[in-house]
Amino acid sequence: MSKSAPEQSKPFAITLDVGSSLLNRTGSWRTERPVYLDRLPPCNHACPAGENIQQWLSLAEEGDYQGAWREIMKNNPLPGVMGRACYHPCEDACNRAQLDTAVGINSVERFLADEAICNNWRVEVENPPSGKRVLVIGAGPSGLSAAYHLALLGHEATINEAGPVAGGMMRFGIPKYRLPRDIVDAEVERIVTMGVTLNLNTVVDDIPAAMQAGGFDACFVAIGAHLANRVDIPAADASRVLDAVSVLRDMETGDTPPQLGRRVVVYGGGNTAVDVARTAKRLGAEPVIVYRRTREQMPAHDFEIEEALEEGVVVNWLSTVTGADEKGFQIEKMALDENGRPQPTGEFETIEADSMVMALGQNVDTSILDHLPGVEIADKVVQVDDNMMTGCEGVFAGGDMVPSERTVTVAVGHGKKAARHIDAFLRGDRYLKPSQHEIASYDKLNPWYYTDADKKLRPILDIARRTSTFEEVMGSLDRNNALFEARRCLSCGNCFECDNCYGVCPDNAITKLGPGNRFEFKYDYCKGCALCATECPCGAIEMVPEDI
Amino acid sequence: MAQIPESQQKVKFYQTGTFTVGNRLLDAEHRNVQATMDRCNSLDSGHRACQGCGEALGARFAIDAAMRASNNQLIAANATGCLEVFTTPYPQTAWSMPWIHSLFGNASAVASGIAAALKAKGREDVRVIAQGGDGGTTDIGFGCLSGTFDRNDDVLYICYNNQAYMNTGVQRSSATPGAARTATTMPVGKNPGNVFGTGKNVPLVAMAHQIPYVATASVHDLHDLEYKVTRAMEVRGARYIEIFVPCPLGWGSKPGDTVKLARLAVESGMYPLFEAEDGEITGVTKIRRHVAVSEYLKLQRRFAHVFKPDNAHQLEQLEAIAERNIRRFDLVSAEGEEE
């Protein structure tokens, strides 16, 4: 026999060697390939401070509270303030709202921040000193945030604050019952101990001079918007007409609380109007909010209006204040026209009241920038470019004084953004924003896999104590329900290693790489059936056409 | 707010509960076999099943669970059919376990023989499984299967039910539902597709043999499936598990919808999940989120004709079957669906 041995060893009519099916690379059948990807969670996308919310919730749900807090601190140095005063656009964007109710991100953030204060957790500066000095004007949320981030980046930050205390609108704009002052104090102190210099009662009126005197390489201006808008009320006794900014400031710094009398009209429909009305209630007055449009059109957040109504604040919608006499204030009734705009009706009534507080918005005192060449002021606010820099080289601005939504969280976001651009400016560079992933919208999820779980609500103070004291209205979650709440997160767009893809592959074409390491496709065997992508709960697998 | 002591608070994994294959918040012993890195992959890669094959998926789920339950001391006899053809085109095999191919109709008899031989050798540690599709089980192998049940042989028979003879070109079996299009029940005439009022429900027939354990399972509910296989392996004597395995080829569905279809079949009431011991139903998997039968049907081309106005009566007949299943097996909780 001349035939070679291997051929002889094969059974009759067989051309292949005996072996495992692993020899058969079924990946060649594929027309689409599954690819793991990370999508941008809607909460992260919505956060004005750019927090990586999903990441810190994920740490919190493992019980790693310190790790979760440190993840927040990468982007936001004021989580205790955020957990109370933020209007949480993250929760409005949360995909879980379409399943049952949004994850209580704000309440978990507050829990983590309180744990941090309680345990005295600190942030260490790891970057070496850069030798650069930055002047920050204003110790509000924006200035504090900028100083914090500049310090983290190794720069020497000095905050000059005109007032006697740090905190800005966190202290003068948000009442105590929403944001206790010890929280502000603790979080400011933490920033100061990182090496930030805080000079109180220090007014800067000439920026170039101040920069030269202190040897500063750059400046961040964040003085906020403190000038109250006023309207003329005919025949009104000026002593009885106050503005919201000074009332709330007097609450903080005045020797005696503001004298509002027994009955007080609050004119305006924003959050500040509601804050003043609720403050007046706590001082023993009877507040009446007068607003010219309807409840639906009020700029104040609905939950704040609701809480105010619960506390006994009266609201007159569709009304304007037209005059005053010794008894009180004249109100004209309004009616909406076909365009939804309020129009006078000629119907008048008098509200008996001792005083009126105007809460009609605030403006920026831009005089500080008068000496600076190139700075542009338009629409009563300071114009900045994409890098947060004003028209004057090296002078940046943020917070309420630049065009934006005026909230604490936006201000904190401005501080971070400005710090990054100042850092790049100091290095003679430009900060480039990393590209964002596609948003993990609800249609990318497979909600079958998520179990029902009701939102854990924070305890609310009794009405009796809400109307007579300045105690905090909203309570905290405790360790048990904070953990539960964190676990309600759906992890939209980012693999949380549920093993579904690994399990549902009919071809065993996925390798599990072990805890924390996710998975890998075996493209030699994957037939491209898309079961993994369809059954992924959080939308972290995409099918991509093969080049054929 | 009442404070619950930590010790009394149940640890709840609300992110995905037990509905996903595994969960990193669960203890290792509560995870599915399929979630473990060292699962045995009894049915390995490189097999020639179609894209999105429910049977390949169901077989790996079931046999891996049985392997764990028997400490890897397992022999399987496999009837002719898709599962045998796509896993073992000679000389290759996708099975990483002792496995024997029988005829189309005698898998349970071969398994009974293996069980008898093991008994004679005193090898009680080695367990025996017979498996096949619905054709090899409910039609061709029915006599042998009934014999195994009758003798109460120590065999776990697993039927992968995809409701037709898929391997030979999608012909009707006695597990094909009414109205379904197959190569032998074409959608023509006044009552297109398979005839209503025919076929047999083998899980109920198995129960009538009073064998120790009978269960139905589905590839969409892995936790339930693995529980039932594990439970069956704890028992000696004849046991029967039927696993619902959608077939993209025979049903005319997208390969990526296989698990979804299994879920919709169960959630609509078309495929009830239950278990029975000694002929008595002992457990029912309740419907979690009730869906309309049409949600299940509309993803399959084999039922496309029931959505034509002339065939509305067929859709109604299918809905009536789902309603009867819900009533008969009490598939919806008294408190209503879980919400």
PDB file of C-alpha atoms in Angstrom, chain A residues 440-531:
ATOM      1  CA  ALA A 440     -28.970  56.021  25.854  1.00  0.00           C
ATOM      2  CA  SER A 441     -32.610  56.855  25.262  1.00  0.00           C
ATOM      3  CA  TYR A 442     -35.428  54.679  26.592  1.00  0.00           C
ATOM      4  CA  ASP A 443     -35.948  52.912  23.254  1.00  0.00           C
ATOM      5  CA  LYS A 444     -32.412  51.504  23.527  1.00  0.00           C
ATOM      6  CA  LEU A 445     -33.328  49.606  26.711  1.00  0.00           C
ATOM      7  CA  ASN A 446     -35.009  46.250  27.251  1.00  0.00           C
ATOM      8  CA  PRO A 447     -37.126  47.119  30.291  1.00  0.00           C
ATOM      9  CA  TRP A 448     -38.414  43.561  30.858  1.00  0.00           C
ATOM     10  CA  TYR A 449     -35.392  42.817  32.990  1.00  0.00           C
ATOM     11  CA  TYR A 450     -35.934  45.603  35.488  1.00  0.00           C
ATOM     12  CA  THR A 451     -37.856  44.678  38.613  1.00  0.00           C
ATOM     13  CA  ASP A 452     -40.537  46.935  40.013  1.00  0.00           C
ATOM     14  CA  ALA A 453     -39.147  49.106  42.782  1.00  0.00           C
ATOM     15  CA  ASP A 454     -40.946  52.049  44.275  1.00  0.00           C
ATOM     16  CA  LYS A 455     -39.062  55.237  44.855  1.00  0.00           C
ATOM     17  CA  LYS A 456     -37.939  55.846  48.427  1.00  0.00           C
ATOM     18  CA  LEU A 457     -39.232  59.202  49.556  1.00  0.00           C
ATOM     19  CA  ARG A 458     -37.477  61.490  51.944  1.00  0.00           C
ATOM     20  CA  PRO A 459     -39.353  62.347  55.113  1.00  0.00           C
ATOM     21  CA  ILE A 460     -40.997  65.769  55.140  1.00  0.00           C
ATOM     22  CA  LEU A 461     -41.184  67.977  58.226  1.00  0.00           C
ATOM     23  CA  ASP A 462     -44.625  68.444  59.852  1.00  0.00           C
ATOM     24  CA  ILE A 463     -46.618  71.406  58.573  1.00  0.00           C
ATOM     25  CA  ALA A 464     -46.804  72.965  62.037  1.00  0.00           C
ATOM     26  CA  ARG A 465     -43.019  73.096  62.288  1.00  0.00           C
ATOM     27  CA  ARG A 466     -42.673  74.195  58.677  1.00  0.00           C
ATOM     28  CA  THR A 467     -44.748  77.315  59.235  1.00  0.00           C
ATOM     29  CA  SER A 468     -43.164  78.358  62.518  1.00  0.00           C
ATOM     30  CA  THR A 469     -39.488  77.428  62.314  1.00  0.00           C
ATOM     31  CA  PHE A 470     -36.645  77.485  59.822  1.00  0.00           C
ATOM     32  CA  GLU A 471     -35.888  73.783  60.272  1.00  0.00           C
ATOM     33  CA  GLU A 472     -35.041  71.921  57.101  1.00  0.00           C
ATOM     34  CA  VAL A 473     -38.254  70.821  55.354  1.00  0.00           C
ATOM     35  CA  MET A 474     -36.895  67.814  53.494  1.00  0.00           C
ATOM     36  CA  GLY A 475     -35.269  65.027  55.534  1.00  0.00           C
ATOM     37  CA  SER A 476     -32.568  62.584  54.472  1.00  0.00           C
ATOM     38  CA  LEU A 477     -32.613  58.994  53.361  1.00  0.00           C
ATOM     39  CA  ASP A 478     -30.961  56.572  55.747  1.00  0.00           C
ATOM     40  CA  ARG A 479     -28.369  53.937  54.924  1.00  0.00           C
ATOM     41  CA  ASN A 480     -30.938  51.282  54.010  1.00  0.00           C
ATOM     42  CA  ASN A 481     -33.156  53.234  51.738  1.00  0.00           C
ATOM     43  CA  ALA A 482     -30.296  55.203  50.159  1.00  0.00           C
ATOM     44  CA  LEU A 483     -28.805  51.885  49.077  1.00  0.00           C
ATOM     45  CA  PHE A 484     -32.183  50.768  47.750  1.00  0.00           C
ATOM     46  CA  GLU A 485     -32.641  54.011  45.867  1.00  0.00           C
ATOM     47  CA  ALA A 486     -29.191  53.788  44.271  1.00  0.00           C
ATOM     48  CA  ARG A 487     -30.007  50.259  43.132  1.00  0.00           C
ATOM     49  CA  ARG A 488     -33.028  51.517  41.235  1.00  0.00           C
ATOM     50  CA  CYS A 489     -30.623  52.931  38.647  1.00  0.00           C
ATOM     51  CA  LEU A 490     -31.039  51.191  35.287  1.00  0.00           C
ATOM     52  CA  SER A 491     -27.436  51.803  34.234  1.00  0.00           C
ATOM     53  CA  CYS A 492     -28.676  53.143  30.894  1.00  0.00           C
ATOM     54  CA  GLY A 493     -26.178  52.665  28.092  1.00  0.00           C
ATOM     55  CA  ASN A 494     -23.407  51.159  30.194  1.00  0.00           C
ATOM     56  CA  CYS A 495     -22.771  47.483  30.847  1.00  0.00           C
ATOM     57  CA  PHE A 496     -23.313  46.509  34.470  1.00  0.00           C
ATOM     58  CA  GLU A 497     -22.304  42.893  33.882  1.00  0.00           C
ATOM     59  CA  CYS A 498     -25.723  41.290  34.201  1.00  0.00           C
ATOM     60  CA  ASP A 499     -24.416  38.311  32.159  1.00  0.00           C
ATOM     61  CA  ASN A 500     -27.415  38.431  29.801  1.00  0.00           C
ATOM     62  CA  CYS A 501     -25.377  38.503  26.589  1.00  0.00           C
ATOM     63  CA  TYR A 502     -23.140  35.745  27.916  1.00  0.00           C
ATOM     64  CA  GLY A 503     -26.207  33.677  28.774  1.00  0.00           C
ATOM     65  CA  VAL A 504     -28.441  34.166  25.745  1.00  0.00           C
ATOM     66  CA  CYS A 505     -25.855  33.485  23.026  1.00  0.00           C
ATOM     67  CA  PRO A 506     -26.934  30.236  21.309  1.00  0.00           C
ATOM     68  CA  ASP A 507     -23.413  29.871  19.945  1.00  0.00           C
ATOM     69  CA  ASN A 508     -21.482  30.291  23.165  1.00  0.00           C
ATOM     70  CA  ALA A 509     -19.650  33.038  21.314  1.00  0.00           C
ATOM     71  CA  ILE A 510     -19.088  35.378  24.250  1.00  0.00           C
ATOM     72  CA  THR A 511     -16.288  35.150  26.782  1.00  0.00           C
ATOM     73  CA  LYS A 512     -16.942  36.401  30.279  1.00  0.00           C
ATOM     74  CA  LEU A 513     -13.782  38.178  31.362  1.00  0.00           C
ATOM     75  CA  GLY A 514     -14.616  38.195  35.055  1.00  0.00           C
ATOM     76  CA  PRO A 515     -15.960  40.745  37.535  1.00  0.00           C
ATOM     77  CA  GLY A 516     -15.250  44.302  36.445  1.00  0.00           C
ATOM     78  CA  ASN A 517     -13.817  43.243  33.104  1.00  0.00           C
ATOM     79  CA  ARG A 518     -17.045  42.830  31.152  1.00  0.00           C
ATOM     80  CA  PHE A 519     -17.206  40.506  28.115  1.00  0.00           C
ATOM     81  CA  GLU A 520     -15.642  39.838  24.756  1.00  0.00           C
ATOM     82  CA  PHE A 521     -17.158  38.478  21.558  1.00  0.00           C
ATOM     83  CA  LYS A 522     -15.664  35.397  19.904  1.00  0.00           C
ATOM     84  CA  TYR A 523     -16.097  36.622  16.368  1.00  0.00           C
ATOM     85  CA  ASP A 524     -14.817  33.288  15.048  1.00  0.00           C
ATOM     86  CA  TYR A 525     -18.113  31.745  16.132  1.00  0.00           C
ATOM     87  CA  CYS A 526     -20.612  34.637  16.443  1.00  0.00           C
ATOM     88  CA  LYS A 527     -23.242  34.215  13.715  1.00  0.00           C
ATOM     89  CA  GLY A 528     -24.604  37.734  14.225  1.00  0.00           C
ATOM     90  CA  CYS A 529     -28.083  36.707  15.389  1.00  0.00           C
ATOM     91  CA  ALA A 530     -28.425  39.885  17.547  1.00  0.00           C
ATOM     92  CA  LEU A 531     -29.922  38.035  20.510  1.00  0.00           C
TER      93      LEU A 531
END
